[in-house]
Coordinates of C-alpha atoms in Angstrom, one line a residue:
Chain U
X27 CA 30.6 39.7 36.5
X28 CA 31.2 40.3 32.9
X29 CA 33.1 36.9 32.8
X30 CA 29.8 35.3 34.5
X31 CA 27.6 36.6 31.9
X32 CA 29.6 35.5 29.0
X33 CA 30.2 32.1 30.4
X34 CA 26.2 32.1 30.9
X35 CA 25.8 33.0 27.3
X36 CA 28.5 30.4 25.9
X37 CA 26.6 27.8 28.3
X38 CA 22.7 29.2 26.6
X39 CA 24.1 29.1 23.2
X40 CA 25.5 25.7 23.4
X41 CA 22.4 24.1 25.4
X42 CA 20.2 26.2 22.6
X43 CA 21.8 24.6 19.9
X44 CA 21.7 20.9 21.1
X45 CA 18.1 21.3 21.9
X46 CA 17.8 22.8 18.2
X47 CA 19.8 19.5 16.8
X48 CA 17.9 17.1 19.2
X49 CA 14.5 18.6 17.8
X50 CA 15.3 18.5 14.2
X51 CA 17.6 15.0 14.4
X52 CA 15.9 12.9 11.4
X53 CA 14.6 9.5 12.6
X54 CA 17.6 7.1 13.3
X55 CA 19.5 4.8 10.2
X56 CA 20.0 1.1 11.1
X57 CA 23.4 1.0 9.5
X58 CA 25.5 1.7 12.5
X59 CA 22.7 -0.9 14.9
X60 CA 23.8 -4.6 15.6
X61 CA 20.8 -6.6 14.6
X62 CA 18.6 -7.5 17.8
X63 CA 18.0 -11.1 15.8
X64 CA 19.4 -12.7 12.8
X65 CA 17.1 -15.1 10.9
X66 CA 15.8 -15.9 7.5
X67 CA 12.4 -14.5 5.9
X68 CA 10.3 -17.9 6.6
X69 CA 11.2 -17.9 10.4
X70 CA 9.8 -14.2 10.7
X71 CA 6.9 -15.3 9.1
X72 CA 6.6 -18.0 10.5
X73 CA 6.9 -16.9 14.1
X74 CA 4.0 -14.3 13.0
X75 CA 2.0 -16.6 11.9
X76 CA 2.1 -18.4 14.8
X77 CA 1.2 -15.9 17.3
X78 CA 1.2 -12.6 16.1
X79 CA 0.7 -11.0 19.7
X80 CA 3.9 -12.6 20.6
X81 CA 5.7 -12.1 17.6
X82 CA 5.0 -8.2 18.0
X83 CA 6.2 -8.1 21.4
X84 CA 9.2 -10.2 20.1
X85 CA 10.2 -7.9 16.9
X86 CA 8.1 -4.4 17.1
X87 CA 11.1 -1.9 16.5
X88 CA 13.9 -4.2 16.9
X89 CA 16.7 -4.4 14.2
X90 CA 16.1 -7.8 12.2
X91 CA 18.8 -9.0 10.2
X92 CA 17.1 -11.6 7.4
X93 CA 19.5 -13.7 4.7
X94 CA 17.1 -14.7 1.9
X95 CA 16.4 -14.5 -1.8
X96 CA 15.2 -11.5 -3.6
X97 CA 11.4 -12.3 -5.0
X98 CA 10.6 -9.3 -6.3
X99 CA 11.9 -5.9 -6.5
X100 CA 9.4 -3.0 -6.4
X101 CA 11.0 0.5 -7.6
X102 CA 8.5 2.5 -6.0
X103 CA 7.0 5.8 -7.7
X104 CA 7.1 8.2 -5.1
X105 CA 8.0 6.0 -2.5
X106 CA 10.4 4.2 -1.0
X107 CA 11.6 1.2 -3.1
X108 CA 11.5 -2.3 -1.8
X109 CA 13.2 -5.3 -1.8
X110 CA 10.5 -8.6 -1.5
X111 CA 12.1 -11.8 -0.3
X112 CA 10.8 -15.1 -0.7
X113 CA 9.0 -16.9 2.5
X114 CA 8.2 -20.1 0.5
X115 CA 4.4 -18.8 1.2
X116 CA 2.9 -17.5 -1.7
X117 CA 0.8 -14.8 0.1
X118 CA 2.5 -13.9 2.2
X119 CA 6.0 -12.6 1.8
X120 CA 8.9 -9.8 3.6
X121 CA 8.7 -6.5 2.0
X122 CA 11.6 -5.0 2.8
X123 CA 11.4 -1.2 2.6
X124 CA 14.7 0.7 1.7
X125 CA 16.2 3.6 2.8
X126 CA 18.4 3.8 -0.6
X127 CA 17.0 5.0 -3.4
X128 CA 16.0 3.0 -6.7
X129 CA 19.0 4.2 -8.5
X130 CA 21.6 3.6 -6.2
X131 CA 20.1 0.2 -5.5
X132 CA 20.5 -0.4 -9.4
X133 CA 24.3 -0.1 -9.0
X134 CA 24.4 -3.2 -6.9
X135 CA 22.8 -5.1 -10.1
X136 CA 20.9 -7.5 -7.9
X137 CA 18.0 -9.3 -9.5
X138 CA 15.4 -11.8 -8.8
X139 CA 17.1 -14.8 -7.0
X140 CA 19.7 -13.4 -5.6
X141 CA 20.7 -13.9 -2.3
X142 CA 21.1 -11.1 -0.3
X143 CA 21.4 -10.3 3.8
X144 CA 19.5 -7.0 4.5
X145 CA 18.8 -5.4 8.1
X146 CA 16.3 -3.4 9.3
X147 CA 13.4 -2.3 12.1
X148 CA 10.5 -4.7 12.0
X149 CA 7.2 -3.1 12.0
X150 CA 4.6 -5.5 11.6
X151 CA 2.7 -7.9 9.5
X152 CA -0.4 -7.1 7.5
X153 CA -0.3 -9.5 4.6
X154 CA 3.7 -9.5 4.1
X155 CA 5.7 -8.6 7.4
X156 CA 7.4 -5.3 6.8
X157 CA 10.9 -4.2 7.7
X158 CA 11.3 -0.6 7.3
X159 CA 14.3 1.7 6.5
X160 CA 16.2 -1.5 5.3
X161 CA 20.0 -1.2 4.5
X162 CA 21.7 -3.8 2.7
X163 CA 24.7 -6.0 4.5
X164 CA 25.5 -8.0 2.0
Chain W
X23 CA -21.8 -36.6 -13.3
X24 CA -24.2 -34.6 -10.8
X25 CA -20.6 -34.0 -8.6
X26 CA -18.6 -33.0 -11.6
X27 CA -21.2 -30.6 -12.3
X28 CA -21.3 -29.2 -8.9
X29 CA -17.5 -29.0 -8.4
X30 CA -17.4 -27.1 -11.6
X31 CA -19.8 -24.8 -10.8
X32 CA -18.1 -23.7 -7.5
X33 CA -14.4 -24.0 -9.1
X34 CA -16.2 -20.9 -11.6
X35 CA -17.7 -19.0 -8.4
X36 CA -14.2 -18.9 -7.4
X37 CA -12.6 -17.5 -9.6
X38 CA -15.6 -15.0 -10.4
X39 CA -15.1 -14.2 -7.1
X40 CA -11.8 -13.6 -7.2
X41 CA -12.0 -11.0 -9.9
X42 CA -14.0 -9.2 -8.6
X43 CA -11.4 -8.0 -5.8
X44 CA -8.9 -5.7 -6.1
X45 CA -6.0 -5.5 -3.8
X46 CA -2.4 -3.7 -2.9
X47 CA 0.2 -4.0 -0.7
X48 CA 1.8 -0.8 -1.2
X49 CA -1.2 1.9 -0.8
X50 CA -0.4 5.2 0.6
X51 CA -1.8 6.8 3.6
X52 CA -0.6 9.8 4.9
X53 CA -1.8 12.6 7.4
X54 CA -0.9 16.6 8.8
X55 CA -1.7 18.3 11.8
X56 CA -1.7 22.0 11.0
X57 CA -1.3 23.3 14.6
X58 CA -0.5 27.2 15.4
X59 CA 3.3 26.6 16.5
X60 CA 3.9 23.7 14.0
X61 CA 3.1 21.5 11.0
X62 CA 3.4 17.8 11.6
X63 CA 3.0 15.7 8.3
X64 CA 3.8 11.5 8.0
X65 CA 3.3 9.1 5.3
X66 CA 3.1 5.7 5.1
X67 CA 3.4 3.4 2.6
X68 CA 3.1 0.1 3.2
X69 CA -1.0 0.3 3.3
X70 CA -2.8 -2.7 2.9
X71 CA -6.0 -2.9 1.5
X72 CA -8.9 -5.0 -0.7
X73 CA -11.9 -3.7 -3.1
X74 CA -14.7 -5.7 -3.4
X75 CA -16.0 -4.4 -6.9
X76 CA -18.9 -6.5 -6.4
X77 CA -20.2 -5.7 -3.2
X78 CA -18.1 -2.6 -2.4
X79 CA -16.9 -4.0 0.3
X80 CA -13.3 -2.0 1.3
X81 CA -10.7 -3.0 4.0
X82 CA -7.9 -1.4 4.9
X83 CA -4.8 -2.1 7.6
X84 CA -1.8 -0.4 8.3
X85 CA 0.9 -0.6 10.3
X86 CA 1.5 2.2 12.8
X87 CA 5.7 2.0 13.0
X88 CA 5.5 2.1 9.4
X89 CA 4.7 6.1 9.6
X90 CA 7.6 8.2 8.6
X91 CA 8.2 11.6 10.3
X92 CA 10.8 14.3 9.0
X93 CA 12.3 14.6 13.1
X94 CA 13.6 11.3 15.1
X95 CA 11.2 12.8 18.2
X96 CA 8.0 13.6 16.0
X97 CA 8.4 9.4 15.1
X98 CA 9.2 8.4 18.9
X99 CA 6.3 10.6 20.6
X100 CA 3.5 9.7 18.1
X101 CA 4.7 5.6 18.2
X102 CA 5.5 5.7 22.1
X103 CA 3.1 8.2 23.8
X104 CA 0.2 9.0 21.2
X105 CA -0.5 6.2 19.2
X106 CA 1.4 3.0 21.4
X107 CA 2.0 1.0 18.6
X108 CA 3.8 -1.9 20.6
X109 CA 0.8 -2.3 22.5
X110 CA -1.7 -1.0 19.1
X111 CA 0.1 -1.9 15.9
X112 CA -2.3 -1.8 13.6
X113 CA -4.9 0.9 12.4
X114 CA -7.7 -0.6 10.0
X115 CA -11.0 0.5 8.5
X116 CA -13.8 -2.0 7.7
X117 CA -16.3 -0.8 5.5
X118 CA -18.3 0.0 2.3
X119 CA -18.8 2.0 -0.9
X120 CA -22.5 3.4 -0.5
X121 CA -22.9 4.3 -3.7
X122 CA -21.7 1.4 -5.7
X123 CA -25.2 1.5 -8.4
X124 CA -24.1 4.9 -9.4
X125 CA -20.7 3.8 -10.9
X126 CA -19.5 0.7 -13.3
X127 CA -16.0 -0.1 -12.0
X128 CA -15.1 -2.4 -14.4
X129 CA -15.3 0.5 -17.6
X130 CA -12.6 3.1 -17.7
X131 CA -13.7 6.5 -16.1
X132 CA -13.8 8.6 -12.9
X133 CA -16.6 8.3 -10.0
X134 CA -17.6 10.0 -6.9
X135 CA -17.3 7.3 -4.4
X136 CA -19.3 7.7 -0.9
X137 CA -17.7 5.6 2.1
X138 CA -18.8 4.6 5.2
X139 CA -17.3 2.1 7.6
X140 CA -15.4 1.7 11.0
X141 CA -12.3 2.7 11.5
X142 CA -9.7 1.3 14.6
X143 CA -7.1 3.7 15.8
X144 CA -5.6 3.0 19.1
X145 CA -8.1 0.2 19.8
X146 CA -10.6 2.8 19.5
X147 CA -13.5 1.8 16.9
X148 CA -15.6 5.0 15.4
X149 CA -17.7 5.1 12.4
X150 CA -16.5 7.0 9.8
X151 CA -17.7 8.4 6.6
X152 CA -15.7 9.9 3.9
X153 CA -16.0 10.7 0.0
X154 CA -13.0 10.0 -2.5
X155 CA -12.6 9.3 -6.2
X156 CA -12.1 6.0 -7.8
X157 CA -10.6 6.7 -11.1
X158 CA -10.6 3.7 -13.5
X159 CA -7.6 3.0 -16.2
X160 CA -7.6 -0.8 -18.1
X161 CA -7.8 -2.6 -15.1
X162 CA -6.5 -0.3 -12.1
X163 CA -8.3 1.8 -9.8
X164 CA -6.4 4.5 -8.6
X165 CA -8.4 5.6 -5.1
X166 CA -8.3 8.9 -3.3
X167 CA -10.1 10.2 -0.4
X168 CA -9.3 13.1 2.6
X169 CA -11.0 13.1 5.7
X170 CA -10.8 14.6 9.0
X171 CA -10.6 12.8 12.4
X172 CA -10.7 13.9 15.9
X173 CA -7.9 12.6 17.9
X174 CA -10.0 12.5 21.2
X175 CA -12.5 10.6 19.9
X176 CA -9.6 7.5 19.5
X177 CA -8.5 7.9 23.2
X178 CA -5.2 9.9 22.2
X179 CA -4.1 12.0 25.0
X180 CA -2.5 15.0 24.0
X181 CA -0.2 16.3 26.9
X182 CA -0.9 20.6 27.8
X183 CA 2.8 21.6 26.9
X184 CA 2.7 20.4 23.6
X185 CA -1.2 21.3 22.5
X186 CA -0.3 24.0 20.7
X187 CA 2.0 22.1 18.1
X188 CA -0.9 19.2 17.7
X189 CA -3.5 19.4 15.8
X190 CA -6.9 18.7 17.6
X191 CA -8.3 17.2 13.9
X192 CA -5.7 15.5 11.9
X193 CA -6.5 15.4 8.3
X194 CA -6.3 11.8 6.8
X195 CA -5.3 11.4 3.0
X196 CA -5.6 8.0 1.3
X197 CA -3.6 7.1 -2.2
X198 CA -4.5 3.8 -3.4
X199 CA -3.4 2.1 -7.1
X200 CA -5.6 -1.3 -6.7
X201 CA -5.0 -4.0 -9.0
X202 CA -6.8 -7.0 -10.0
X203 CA -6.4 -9.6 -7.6
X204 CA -6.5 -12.5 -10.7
X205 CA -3.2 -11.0 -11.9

């Protein structure tokens, strides 16, 4: 009986716990995800541009993997730091939102023009199309 | 001669036009739900919006997967149950500053700005009104507001188990640096 209750215990503790690192789990990194599509800035734009509807059905919340050159980079106050890469459109751009901060992006010493191959979620387009908690492949 | 003229004329509208709207990409918007068992807070900062210095026109869009939550499961229930941003991906308000005579928004200084406008959550459209500050510095206009909405009133279904760790009004706060759109 006592060996019942312990093992009952053991079993409530464990369960507790999981349930205690489930509900406090911080929202998932990209690094570790294969991209769902690899393709440069002015193809995601482009396919927005198109047909938004079906763009977000194609690329809401999926990993995008984009190879283009840095056009601007925005060292956020406050906020996230982004990474802007060039579409060919001058409106309309990808602002690439990182999950590294400004100073550890600095270490890289990438500038404007560079090329670079960055991955993240997709989350829409408003005027730029935004990818969200970007990491940096390459 | 008379075509020059004419051409002229609207090439100048134009670009009066233009300067007379202010714009970001990166404006903030974020919200809390102060609920008895738990305190739910995102930000987001990828707001779009334009100011219409002239007319006080004021848009705003933001994207809903763009909200960032402290817990994974705070992020996956408000994107997949509450707010079903594959299906809604967008939230935007479409309105005006109502009190435009009373301030000069092209001088440095601070006003009391009064807003009122229609706001899209969820698909859902409701008029909204809110106050906020416009704060004027050489050429920026840095743009707060907080106001309250009802989640009901956007269609938002809010399941029994979990009413006690949402919020029935969520509290919206808006963080906008604008910037000449000539620049």
């Amino acid at each position: 009986m006592k060996k019942l209750f312990l093992f009952a215990l053991v079993i409530a503790i464990a369960g507790g716990g999981i349930g205690y690192y489930l509900w406090n789990k911080p929202p998932e990194g990209v690094a570790k995800k294969k991209p769902d599509f690899i393709l440069t800035p002015a193809e995601l734009l482009t396919d927005f541009q198109n047909n938004e509807e079906a763009a977000n059905a194609k690329y809401l919340g999926k990993v995008v993997q984009l190879n283009g050159t840095i056009l601007e980079i925005v060292p956020g106050e406050n906020m996230e730091m982004q990474v802007i890469l060039e579409t060919g459109d001058l409106m309309a751009r990808v602002s690439c939102v990182m999950k590294e901060d400004y100073n550890t992006f600095l270490e890289r010493k990438l500038k404007r023009g560079d090329t670079v191959t960055i991955k993240g979620f997709c989350t829409g387009v408003i005027m730029d199309v935004v990818v969200d908690r970007c990491v940096i492949v390459n | 001669m008379k075509i020059i003229a004419s051409v002229l004329i609207v090439v100048v509208a134009t670009l009066q036009g233009y300067a007379q709207k202010y714009f970001t990409r990166d404006g903030k918007i974020s919200f809390s739900s102060d609920a008895p068992m738990e305190k739910i807070e995102a930000v987001n900062n990828k707001v779009s919006s334009v100011l219409d210095i002239q007319t006080g026109d004021l848009e705003f869009a933001v994207l809903i997967k763009s909200f960032h939550f402290a817990k994974a499961l705070m992020e996956d229930h408000f994107n997949e149950n509450y707010l079903e941003s594959n299906k809604y991906p967008k939230a935007t308000f479409k309105g005006k500053i109502t009190n435009l005579a009373d301030m000069k928004l092209t001088l440095n200084g601070d006003y009391r700005a009064a807003v009122q406008g229609d706001l899209t959550i969820h698909g859902v459209t409701k008029p909204v009104q809110a106050d906020g500050t416009l704060s004027v510095l050489n050429g920026v206009i840095h743009a707060t507001s907080t106001f309250d909405i009802t989640v009901a009133d956007y269609n938002i279904e809010i399941p029994k188990v979990v009413r006690e760790n949402i919020a029935k009004i969520v509290q919206i706060r808006v963080d906008i640096n604008y910037k000449s759109l000539e620049e």
